[in-house]
XYZ file of C-alpha atoms in Angstrom:
648
model
C 118.808 100.666 116.590
C 115.967 98.167 116.741
C 113.665 99.529 114.081
C 113.585 102.308 111.532
C 110.540 103.682 109.878
C 109.573 105.628 106.817
C 106.386 107.630 106.573
C 103.184 106.923 104.757
C 100.220 109.294 104.623
C 96.649 108.299 103.958
C 93.770 110.655 103.279
C 91.038 110.786 105.900
C 88.145 113.114 106.762
C 87.980 115.285 109.877
C 84.325 115.334 110.883
C 82.478 115.841 114.176
C 82.877 112.738 116.290
C 79.649 110.751 116.677
C 78.838 107.691 118.737
C 78.772 104.579 116.568
C 78.480 101.812 119.129
C 75.207 101.135 120.903
C 75.281 102.675 124.328
C 78.387 104.734 123.583
C 76.650 107.947 124.622
C 75.096 106.527 127.757
C 75.588 109.322 130.248
C 77.332 111.438 127.585
C 75.901 114.623 129.071
C 77.838 113.955 132.247
C 81.204 113.641 130.488
C 83.555 116.599 130.580
C 85.007 118.390 127.611
C 88.231 116.607 126.765
C 87.005 113.360 128.294
C 88.469 111.218 125.507
C 92.009 110.264 124.569
C 91.289 110.118 120.824
C 94.777 109.392 119.406
C 98.122 107.994 120.472
C 99.545 111.383 121.591
C 96.030 112.636 122.452
C 96.173 115.527 119.979
C 97.730 116.404 116.647
C 100.285 118.627 118.394
C 101.506 115.647 120.397
C 101.151 117.380 123.772
C 99.791 114.325 125.614
C 98.023 116.844 127.838
C 94.594 116.032 129.268
C 92.346 118.794 130.655
C 90.823 116.395 133.197
C 91.161 117.470 136.822
C 89.371 114.914 139.007
C 92.694 113.246 139.825
C 95.007 115.926 141.174
C 98.023 116.499 143.384
C 95.869 116.297 146.494
C 94.268 112.912 145.881
C 96.496 111.035 143.432
C 97.971 109.001 146.287
C 94.538 107.381 146.710
C 94.508 105.832 143.233
C 93.705 102.148 143.149
C 93.233 99.531 140.459
C 89.808 99.752 138.863
C 90.161 96.902 136.372
C 92.643 95.006 134.217
C 92.403 93.433 130.788
C 94.513 90.497 129.656
C 95.822 91.382 126.219
C 96.027 87.812 125.014
C 93.666 85.129 126.337
C 95.479 82.260 127.976
C 94.090 79.917 125.315
C 94.934 82.249 122.437
C 97.826 81.854 120.069
C 100.167 84.617 118.917
C 101.603 84.628 115.436
C 104.156 87.448 115.626
C 106.028 88.843 112.679
C 109.659 87.670 112.920
C 111.217 90.988 113.964
C 108.521 91.843 116.479
C 108.180 88.701 118.580
C 109.595 90.298 121.712
C 107.600 93.499 121.422
C 104.052 92.473 120.700
C 102.426 94.407 123.523
C 104.979 96.400 125.392
C 104.458 99.792 123.706
C 100.658 99.824 123.307
C 98.734 102.979 124.227
C 94.931 102.620 123.946
C 92.650 105.342 122.624
C 89.206 106.326 123.891
C 86.762 107.932 121.442
C 83.155 108.788 122.296
C 83.414 106.739 125.456
C 84.742 103.560 123.795
C 88.277 102.197 124.202
C 90.176 100.631 121.290
C 93.554 98.910 121.321
C 95.589 96.172 119.636
C 96.101 92.943 121.534
C 98.515 90.743 119.647
C 96.592 89.112 116.814
C 93.403 90.905 117.852
C 91.893 94.379 117.848
C 89.433 94.962 120.689
C 86.834 97.540 121.651
C 86.181 97.768 125.391
C 83.906 99.493 127.837
C 86.440 101.883 129.409
C 84.720 101.769 132.805
C 84.893 97.983 133.170
C 87.109 96.436 130.474
C 84.154 94.443 129.127
C 84.603 93.495 125.486
C 82.266 95.207 123.018
C 83.736 93.531 119.961
C 86.851 91.604 118.977
C 88.495 91.348 115.558
C 90.976 88.509 115.125
C 93.601 88.806 112.415
C 93.709 85.797 110.099
C 97.520 85.900 110.220
C 100.305 87.969 111.742
C 99.838 90.519 114.508
C 98.594 94.059 114.784
C 100.777 97.045 115.617
C 102.267 96.787 119.087
C 101.897 100.575 119.499
C 98.198 101.362 118.982
C 95.326 102.082 116.617
C 93.769 105.198 115.080
C 90.161 106.355 114.747
C 88.699 107.898 111.586
C 85.249 109.484 112.050
C 83.988 108.572 108.577
C 81.984 110.699 106.186
C 78.627 110.707 104.414
C 79.545 107.538 102.512
C 81.750 105.696 104.986
C 81.311 104.452 108.518
C 83.812 105.455 111.203
C 86.841 103.206 111.090
C 89.553 101.845 113.297
C 92.836 101.885 111.382
C 95.845 99.790 112.307
C 98.993 98.444 110.741
C 99.919 94.799 110.446
C 103.248 94.158 108.811
C 103.000 95.577 105.307
C 99.277 96.266 105.488
C 97.062 99.099 106.671
C 93.734 97.639 107.751
C 90.371 99.331 108.278
C 87.646 98.022 110.582
C 84.095 99.243 111.028
C 84.248 101.010 114.397
C 80.660 99.951 115.136
C 81.143 96.205 115.152
C 84.812 95.471 114.398
C 84.081 93.882 111.043
C 86.585 94.298 108.226
C 85.438 97.342 106.233
C 85.448 96.079 102.639
C 85.038 99.647 101.319
C 88.510 100.472 102.649
C 91.275 99.904 100.115
C 91.018 96.432 98.616
C 88.712 94.313 100.754
C 89.602 96.300 103.867
C 93.347 96.558 103.351
C 95.970 98.753 101.688
C 99.351 97.246 100.879
C 102.189 99.514 101.994
C 105.624 99.765 100.352
C 107.224 98.431 103.538
C 106.075 97.030 106.858
C 105.213 99.279 109.785
C 104.297 98.834 113.430
C 103.314 102.394 114.352
C 100.021 104.251 114.630
C 98.393 106.256 111.822
C 97.909 109.937 112.606
C 94.468 111.031 111.389
C 93.958 114.574 110.085
C 91.188 115.713 107.739
C 91.497 113.391 104.774
C 94.949 112.148 105.747
C 96.596 109.705 108.092
C 100.333 109.470 108.553
C 102.328 106.285 109.074
C 105.865 105.001 109.053
C 107.667 101.939 107.721
C 110.303 99.591 109.064
C 113.349 98.115 107.359
C 112.598 94.553 108.465
C 110.687 92.591 105.880
C 110.844 89.693 103.422
C 114.246 89.323 101.827
C 115.901 92.080 103.840
C 119.156 91.680 105.728
C 120.041 93.519 108.901
C 122.638 92.961 111.613
C 122.355 95.291 114.584
C 126.118 95.230 115.174
C 126.337 96.939 111.810
C 128.292 94.588 109.558
C 125.719 94.232 106.772
C 124.180 96.823 104.487
C 120.399 96.704 104.859
C 118.514 96.142 101.603
C 114.902 96.490 100.619
C 112.406 99.024 99.308
C 113.073 102.763 99.746
C 111.782 104.041 103.070
C 110.158 107.177 101.662
C 107.365 109.166 103.300
C 104.269 108.881 101.133
C 100.593 109.855 101.046
C 97.582 107.717 100.241
C 93.896 108.503 99.717
C 92.070 106.305 102.145
C 88.863 106.204 100.118
C 90.475 105.299 96.817
C 93.685 103.680 98.012
C 95.719 105.858 95.658
C 99.127 107.124 96.683
C 99.145 110.911 96.630
C 102.811 111.786 97.174
C 106.081 110.605 98.598
C 108.997 112.459 100.122
C 112.477 111.182 99.362
C 114.300 110.729 102.645
C 117.463 110.486 100.534
C 117.181 113.266 97.939
C 117.555 112.196 94.326
C 119.846 113.997 91.859
C 118.595 117.542 91.294
C 116.735 117.587 94.610
C 117.723 119.690 97.596
C 120.260 117.879 99.757
C 121.475 115.292 97.240
C 124.942 116.857 97.327
C 125.244 115.961 101.016
C 125.836 112.364 99.841
C 129.311 112.840 98.383
C 130.521 110.894 95.332
C 127.065 109.552 94.546
C 126.872 107.663 97.834
C 123.075 108.098 97.866
C 122.814 105.190 95.420
C 121.647 101.766 96.576
C 120.633 103.019 100.020
C 117.197 102.160 101.356
C 117.100 105.481 103.158
C 116.834 106.761 106.699
C 113.344 106.175 108.000
C 110.680 107.871 110.068
C 110.102 105.436 112.909
C 108.161 107.651 115.313
C 105.297 105.684 116.830
C 102.862 108.447 115.809
C 103.531 111.745 114.078
C 102.551 115.286 115.008
C 101.461 118.274 112.950
C 100.506 121.928 113.005
C 96.809 121.685 112.195
C 96.343 125.422 111.632
C 99.147 125.632 109.073
C 98.825 122.172 107.558
C 102.432 121.232 108.349
C 103.481 117.658 109.087
C 106.757 117.075 110.920
C 108.895 114.107 109.912
C 111.556 113.116 112.474
C 113.828 111.109 110.211
C 116.147 108.536 111.716
C 119.775 107.772 111.065
C 121.198 106.213 107.918
C 122.364 102.656 107.634
C 124.911 101.647 108.797
C 124.575 102.850 112.394
C 128.246 103.246 113.295
C 130.206 103.123 110.047
C 129.702 105.720 107.319
C 132.681 105.290 105.025
C 130.265 104.229 102.274
C 128.200 107.434 102.646
C 130.562 110.445 102.945
C 128.851 113.757 103.633
C 126.286 115.170 106.044
C 123.649 112.728 104.698
C 120.402 114.688 104.492
C 117.711 114.028 105.450
C 119.057 111.536 107.962
C 118.840 112.676 111.593
C 116.759 115.673 110.520
C 113.369 117.065 111.390
C 111.672 117.884 108.096
C 108.527 120.033 107.880
C 106.402 119.219 104.836
C 103.155 120.485 103.386
C 100.506 117.954 104.355
C 98.700 118.266 101.031
C 101.701 118.018 98.708
C 104.570 116.501 100.704
C 106.847 119.350 99.630
C 109.633 120.312 102.013
C 109.062 123.600 103.839
C 112.179 123.475 106.025
C 114.507 121.036 107.701
C 116.819 121.023 110.694
C 119.530 118.368 110.945
C 120.416 117.439 114.517
C 123.421 115.218 113.671
C 125.660 115.478 110.629
C 126.828 112.101 109.294
C 125.572 110.026 112.191
C 128.050 107.454 113.567
C 126.330 106.867 116.931
C 122.781 105.752 116.011
C 121.531 109.057 117.427
C 118.114 108.705 115.824
C 115.123 110.973 116.272
C 112.713 108.309 117.528
C 109.946 110.630 118.806
C 107.912 113.198 116.946
C 108.252 116.787 118.156
C 105.777 118.265 120.610
C 104.166 121.544 119.492
C 103.357 124.593 121.613
C 103.434 128.401 121.628
C 105.956 130.270 123.749
C 106.383 133.903 124.692
C 109.879 135.345 124.250
C 110.645 139.048 124.620
C 106.942 139.792 124.551
C 106.419 137.952 121.252
C 104.435 134.751 120.809
C 106.362 132.180 118.807
C 104.823 129.009 117.366
C 107.422 126.490 118.473
C 108.213 122.819 118.878
C 110.649 120.723 120.877
C 112.496 117.878 119.181
C 114.385 115.336 121.246
C 116.185 112.134 120.364
C 118.777 109.669 121.535
C 121.503 112.323 121.396
C 120.765 113.852 124.819
C 119.808 117.313 123.550
C 116.479 119.069 123.073
C 116.132 121.511 120.184
C 113.426 124.181 120.519
C 112.642 125.533 117.047
C 110.238 127.953 115.408
C 107.856 125.461 113.875
C 107.091 127.693 110.869
C 110.703 128.279 109.811
C 112.877 125.701 111.574
C 115.036 128.459 113.067
C 116.249 127.822 116.633
C 114.381 129.817 119.254
C 117.481 129.625 121.439
C 121.034 129.637 120.109
C 122.423 126.483 118.513
C 126.194 126.447 117.959
C 127.988 124.478 115.262
C 130.707 123.276 117.618
C 133.961 121.590 116.567
C 134.061 117.903 117.548
C 136.834 115.326 117.693
C 137.734 113.252 114.648
C 138.217 109.502 114.775
C 140.794 107.343 112.996
C 138.805 104.646 111.175
C 140.288 104.225 107.670
C 138.002 105.519 104.947
C 135.569 107.136 107.379
C 134.183 110.637 106.769
C 133.915 112.813 109.895
C 131.861 115.979 110.200
C 134.096 118.725 111.639
C 131.200 120.251 113.607
C 127.904 119.229 115.183
C 124.913 121.378 116.231
C 124.784 121.817 120.010
C 122.027 123.890 121.630
C 123.016 126.553 124.150
C 119.527 126.193 125.609
C 118.041 124.033 126.907
C 120.998 122.415 128.671
C 121.521 118.711 127.923
C 118.677 116.558 129.229
C 121.058 113.613 129.576
C 124.773 113.224 130.189
C 126.682 114.049 126.961
C 130.238 113.832 128.286
C 132.145 112.062 131.059
C 135.184 113.146 133.013
C 136.780 111.997 136.253
C 134.490 114.400 138.126
C 131.485 112.340 136.971
C 132.649 109.198 138.768
C 130.671 108.115 141.846
C 131.753 109.425 145.214
C 131.637 107.275 148.353
C 128.423 108.911 149.502
C 126.698 108.331 146.148
C 126.902 104.539 146.203
C 129.424 102.839 148.502
C 133.103 103.552 149.213
C 134.026 100.197 147.680
C 132.088 100.930 144.479
C 133.544 104.437 144.185
C 137.065 103.043 144.635
C 136.493 100.327 142.043
C 135.210 102.884 139.531
C 138.208 105.138 140.155
C 140.545 102.204 139.552
C 138.693 101.254 136.360
C 139.033 104.847 135.144
C 142.752 105.030 135.855
C 143.586 101.583 134.531
C 141.580 101.718 131.303
C 142.175 105.344 130.253
C 138.833 105.591 128.478
C 138.625 108.084 125.610
C 135.881 110.691 125.877
C 136.155 114.037 124.099
C 132.720 115.340 125.088
C 129.590 115.327 122.898
C 129.947 113.209 119.764
C 133.032 111.369 120.957
C 134.141 109.258 117.968
C 134.609 105.502 118.045
C 138.360 104.828 117.815
C 139.858 102.001 115.816
C 140.802 98.879 117.749
C 144.512 98.685 116.945
C 146.147 97.515 120.158
C 147.089 101.065 121.106
C 143.876 103.086 121.275
C 141.890 103.045 124.509
C 138.192 102.179 124.257
C 135.877 105.044 123.438
C 133.451 105.942 126.217
C 130.280 107.153 124.508
C 127.403 108.937 126.184
C 124.524 108.858 125.575
C 124.781 105.161 124.911
C 123.115 102.974 122.319
C 119.583 103.569 123.604
C 119.929 107.248 124.541
C 119.562 109.755 126.336
C 115.959 110.073 125.667
C 114.391 107.745 123.151
C 111.106 107.015 121.432
C 109.068 107.855 124.545
C 109.191 111.539 123.625
C 107.728 114.468 125.513
C 104.558 115.841 127.044
C 103.663 119.532 127.392
C 101.623 121.413 129.990
C 100.218 124.646 128.485
C 99.440 126.046 131.931
C 103.071 126.424 132.983
C 104.881 126.010 129.664
C 106.833 122.966 130.834
C 108.015 120.208 128.487
C 108.435 116.887 130.312
C 110.879 114.251 129.113
C 112.571 111.215 130.628
C 116.139 110.148 129.904
C 118.800 107.764 131.101
C 122.544 107.886 131.619
C 123.813 104.555 130.345
C 127.190 105.024 128.625
C 128.633 102.434 126.296
C 132.269 101.618 125.553
C 133.910 100.062 122.554
C 135.818 100.429 119.319
C 135.425 100.208 115.587
C 136.897 96.912 114.488
C 137.654 95.244 111.177
C 134.881 93.032 109.866
C 136.494 89.657 109.168
C 133.720 88.775 106.723
C 134.507 91.739 104.496
C 136.302 91.087 101.222
C 137.078 94.189 99.179
C 137.024 92.160 95.940
C 133.719 90.474 96.812
C 132.003 92.450 99.615
C 128.607 90.708 99.285
C 126.925 93.522 101.162
C 129.425 93.447 103.997
C 130.948 96.618 105.440
C 134.680 96.826 106.229
C 134.267 97.988 109.831
C 131.726 97.434 112.588
C 131.289 98.396 116.206
C 132.829 96.122 118.844
C 132.089 96.315 122.546
C 134.602 97.368 125.173
C 134.909 96.847 128.930
C 131.776 97.568 130.917
C 131.746 101.002 132.531
C 130.493 99.601 135.820
C 131.722 97.986 139.020
C 130.482 95.571 141.662
C 129.257 96.592 145.070
C 127.539 95.107 148.082
C 123.863 95.966 147.974
C 120.886 95.493 150.238
C 120.693 92.194 152.104
C 124.256 91.414 151.083
C 123.503 91.243 147.354
C 126.410 91.658 144.984
C 125.266 94.039 142.277
C 126.800 95.712 139.256
C 126.299 99.488 139.168
C 127.269 102.162 136.617
C 130.481 104.104 137.202
C 128.755 107.480 137.029
C 127.137 109.516 139.741
C 123.405 108.807 140.121
C 120.680 109.353 139.237
C 120.932 106.999 136.283
C 117.451 107.819 135.007
C 115.796 111.220 135.214
C 112.497 112.966 134.598
C 113.116 116.553 133.462
C 110.859 119.585 133.095
C 112.094 122.215 130.634
C 110.586 125.702 130.789
C 109.964 126.294 127.102
C 109.497 130.045 127.645
C 113.045 130.472 128.983
C 114.932 127.420 127.754
C 115.946 126.607 131.325
C 115.479 123.374 133.245
C 112.644 123.939 135.719
C 113.301 120.771 137.707
C 114.780 117.295 137.500
C 113.878 114.253 139.549
C 115.248 110.704 139.739
C 112.954 108.383 137.813
C 112.695 105.006 139.455
C 114.475 103.216 142.248
C 116.749 100.216 142.653
C 115.825 98.183 145.714
C 119.076 96.246 145.414
C 121.053 99.342 146.371
C 122.079 99.888 149.988
C 119.474 101.301 152.337
C 119.100 105.057 151.926
C 120.707 105.043 148.447
C 117.990 103.397 146.407
C 116.531 106.491 144.747
C 119.083 106.343 141.935
C 116.753 106.081 138.964
C 115.896 102.906 137.087
C 116.629 103.159 133.380
C 113.806 101.953 131.152
C 111.817 103.110 128.144
C 108.534 104.911 127.600
C 107.248 108.447 127.894
C 105.170 110.819 130.048
C 101.730 112.390 129.895
C 100.502 115.516 131.710
C 97.126 116.519 133.125
C 95.363 119.658 134.264
C 95.283 118.079 137.695
C 98.916 119.170 137.988
C 100.339 115.710 137.372
C 102.849 113.910 135.175
C 102.215 110.171 134.836
C 104.940 107.818 133.648
C 106.278 104.262 133.891
C 109.504 103.967 131.790
C 111.550 102.236 134.504
C 112.761 98.725 135.251
C 111.384 98.605 138.781
C 107.783 97.694 137.870
C 106.216 100.921 139.090
C 103.638 103.384 137.747
C 104.319 106.893 139.059
C 102.809 110.353 139.289
C 104.826 113.538 139.825
C 103.818 117.078 140.706
C 104.194 118.907 137.406
C 105.270 122.152 139.106
C 107.912 120.785 141.474
C 108.884 117.287 140.300
C 107.938 115.746 143.634
C 106.949 112.101 143.349
C 103.407 111.824 144.729
C 102.352 108.256 143.926
C 103.950 104.963 142.931
C 101.950 101.799 142.353
C 103.492 98.368 141.834
C 102.921 96.669 138.494
C 103.075 92.934 137.949
C 105.396 93.497 134.991
C 107.585 96.279 133.691
C 105.991 98.839 131.426
C 107.579 100.568 128.457
C 104.326 102.084 127.231
C 103.078 105.673 127.272
C 100.121 105.974 129.687
C 96.816 107.661 128.884
C 93.860 109.076 130.818
C 90.179 109.552 130.068
C 86.797 110.112 131.671
C 84.285 107.287 131.637
C 80.561 107.513 131.057
C 80.245 107.256 134.831
C 81.987 110.621 135.213
C 85.124 109.117 136.797
C 88.638 109.859 135.564
C 90.749 106.802 134.783
C 94.491 106.411 134.139
C 95.676 103.405 132.131
C 98.962 101.835 131.096
C 100.051 98.555 129.518
C 102.426 96.362 131.517
C 104.023 93.758 129.304
C 107.698 93.175 130.113
C 108.570 93.076 126.419
C 107.283 89.562 125.765
C 104.123 87.938 124.482
C 101.917 85.753 126.638
C 98.876 85.632 128.878
C 100.399 87.802 131.606
C 100.494 90.917 129.432
C 97.757 93.285 130.524
C 96.244 96.714 130.471
C 96.056 98.111 134.006
C 93.533 100.854 134.784
C 93.406 103.040 137.900
C 90.830 105.398 139.395
C 90.000 107.059 142.686
C 87.940 105.004 145.114
């Protein structure tokens, strides 16, 4: 787990959007309804669906670059926060409001002409960097100008959307200090905006291998009034004594925990019902839970709260006592489905665990059956194991959740030599896999290594889903990248003087891969599972069935004719009324479009760098539809850029 987030909510006003930048409505009468992309997920429901139709299945192959924007000038300096240095740009999704584009660019916030990339204004942070995910737009009210809101470490900052100046009427001199740092995007609704928080900050300790207990402020969801700066409410992600769920932390193990966090890049909500959905991540530590016996609510749970009060309405826990880092990185996507002639307000929640849960968004009850299935128990001393885990009957897994000998590559999948090497690895190593939620076994000289799938990064991940209301399909990308290993004794642990150390931590095992001869005689290392290794899936929400699946990405190193194996990356899809799904989320430096009905790949354009960002689309003041994505390769520097496409 790289980051974890808690939630913060800030009061905002929902007013008719008005142009606030000179020239912003130039040609406004020619722009279509739905021309903008006004928030990270485009709408409060998180559908990432655009009604624009100029670019469609018949002409998408003609897309060409319209313009690019370098996110950091070659002469500019970046001052990244310590934990974010490698991710300054790579997850940015711009917004377009009233024909103006806004986005973070390292230690700057910029407003651009979305037809040309010309700068309208630039705000440079005096220190640190802005969120590497995006910004939010607040339309203002009778006493306040429209604002651009963004996070920077432990601050929420407000800019005047007209000129980019720091809005001194916001908080204290344009800033609100948050309980903990955050790198996500505020979600604006009426008088509220919703944020998260991350565990990394001054004085905190964190080791990803999981040997140290993280310390710091509680990562509680909270609400703030944007005009007064007052905190309105907070939701305890670890319930306190007397609160619902506290007894799921056995023997008082809730004490001295900073809490599982909401680290979704932007949240979603049911606007009609005033319900905010909090996808809460896993507890610390990621892989050892002997210090937190019990199911550990509200870790790994989707919690629906009243937007005005923060009171819990319902919750649904997707993993009991998480030992796999099976977070819920994305917010759920909301939609209505028809089942047995009845319309059900629903949502789909995904996560690293390889499953998708489709729930009634008013009650949290599964729309399709979810079974509490018995799962294997591990043998780590002092560990607490949940005897069952919730497994949906529908939809089927969207990623591989178990591995058997039948899942090994066959000669025709890769090469005969690779298939033989994988078979030998399987027989010689005797990997342990008991299906979903395979436990990590103790390294004791006798146990075989556990073979865990999904691996450390999923399954699906923070990229989340998109939804097309025309056909009822939910689109999601995932990868099949198993991990092997054990739980091992932590040599730094001293029971008499633990000093924050945990007694056991995860240790890696032999790679579940084998060498093969690739194209042009290359010697490459390939996974020991049948391809594809990355997939784009469409789930029919009205039936719970998979409508189609397609390999996502290619590997040009593979032998000729076997390159369409998927290329595992990160990011998420968007959908359009032109019948398209746009996505990057691969490691082959390509931007792709798929037919939303069939899954056929219709267009792939080379990028100069890899992209792990969610794309977006909008209509310019010139009446043209544009599609944009950030290509950044996960590092800071002058090559990071926003790339924008349009029809000739």
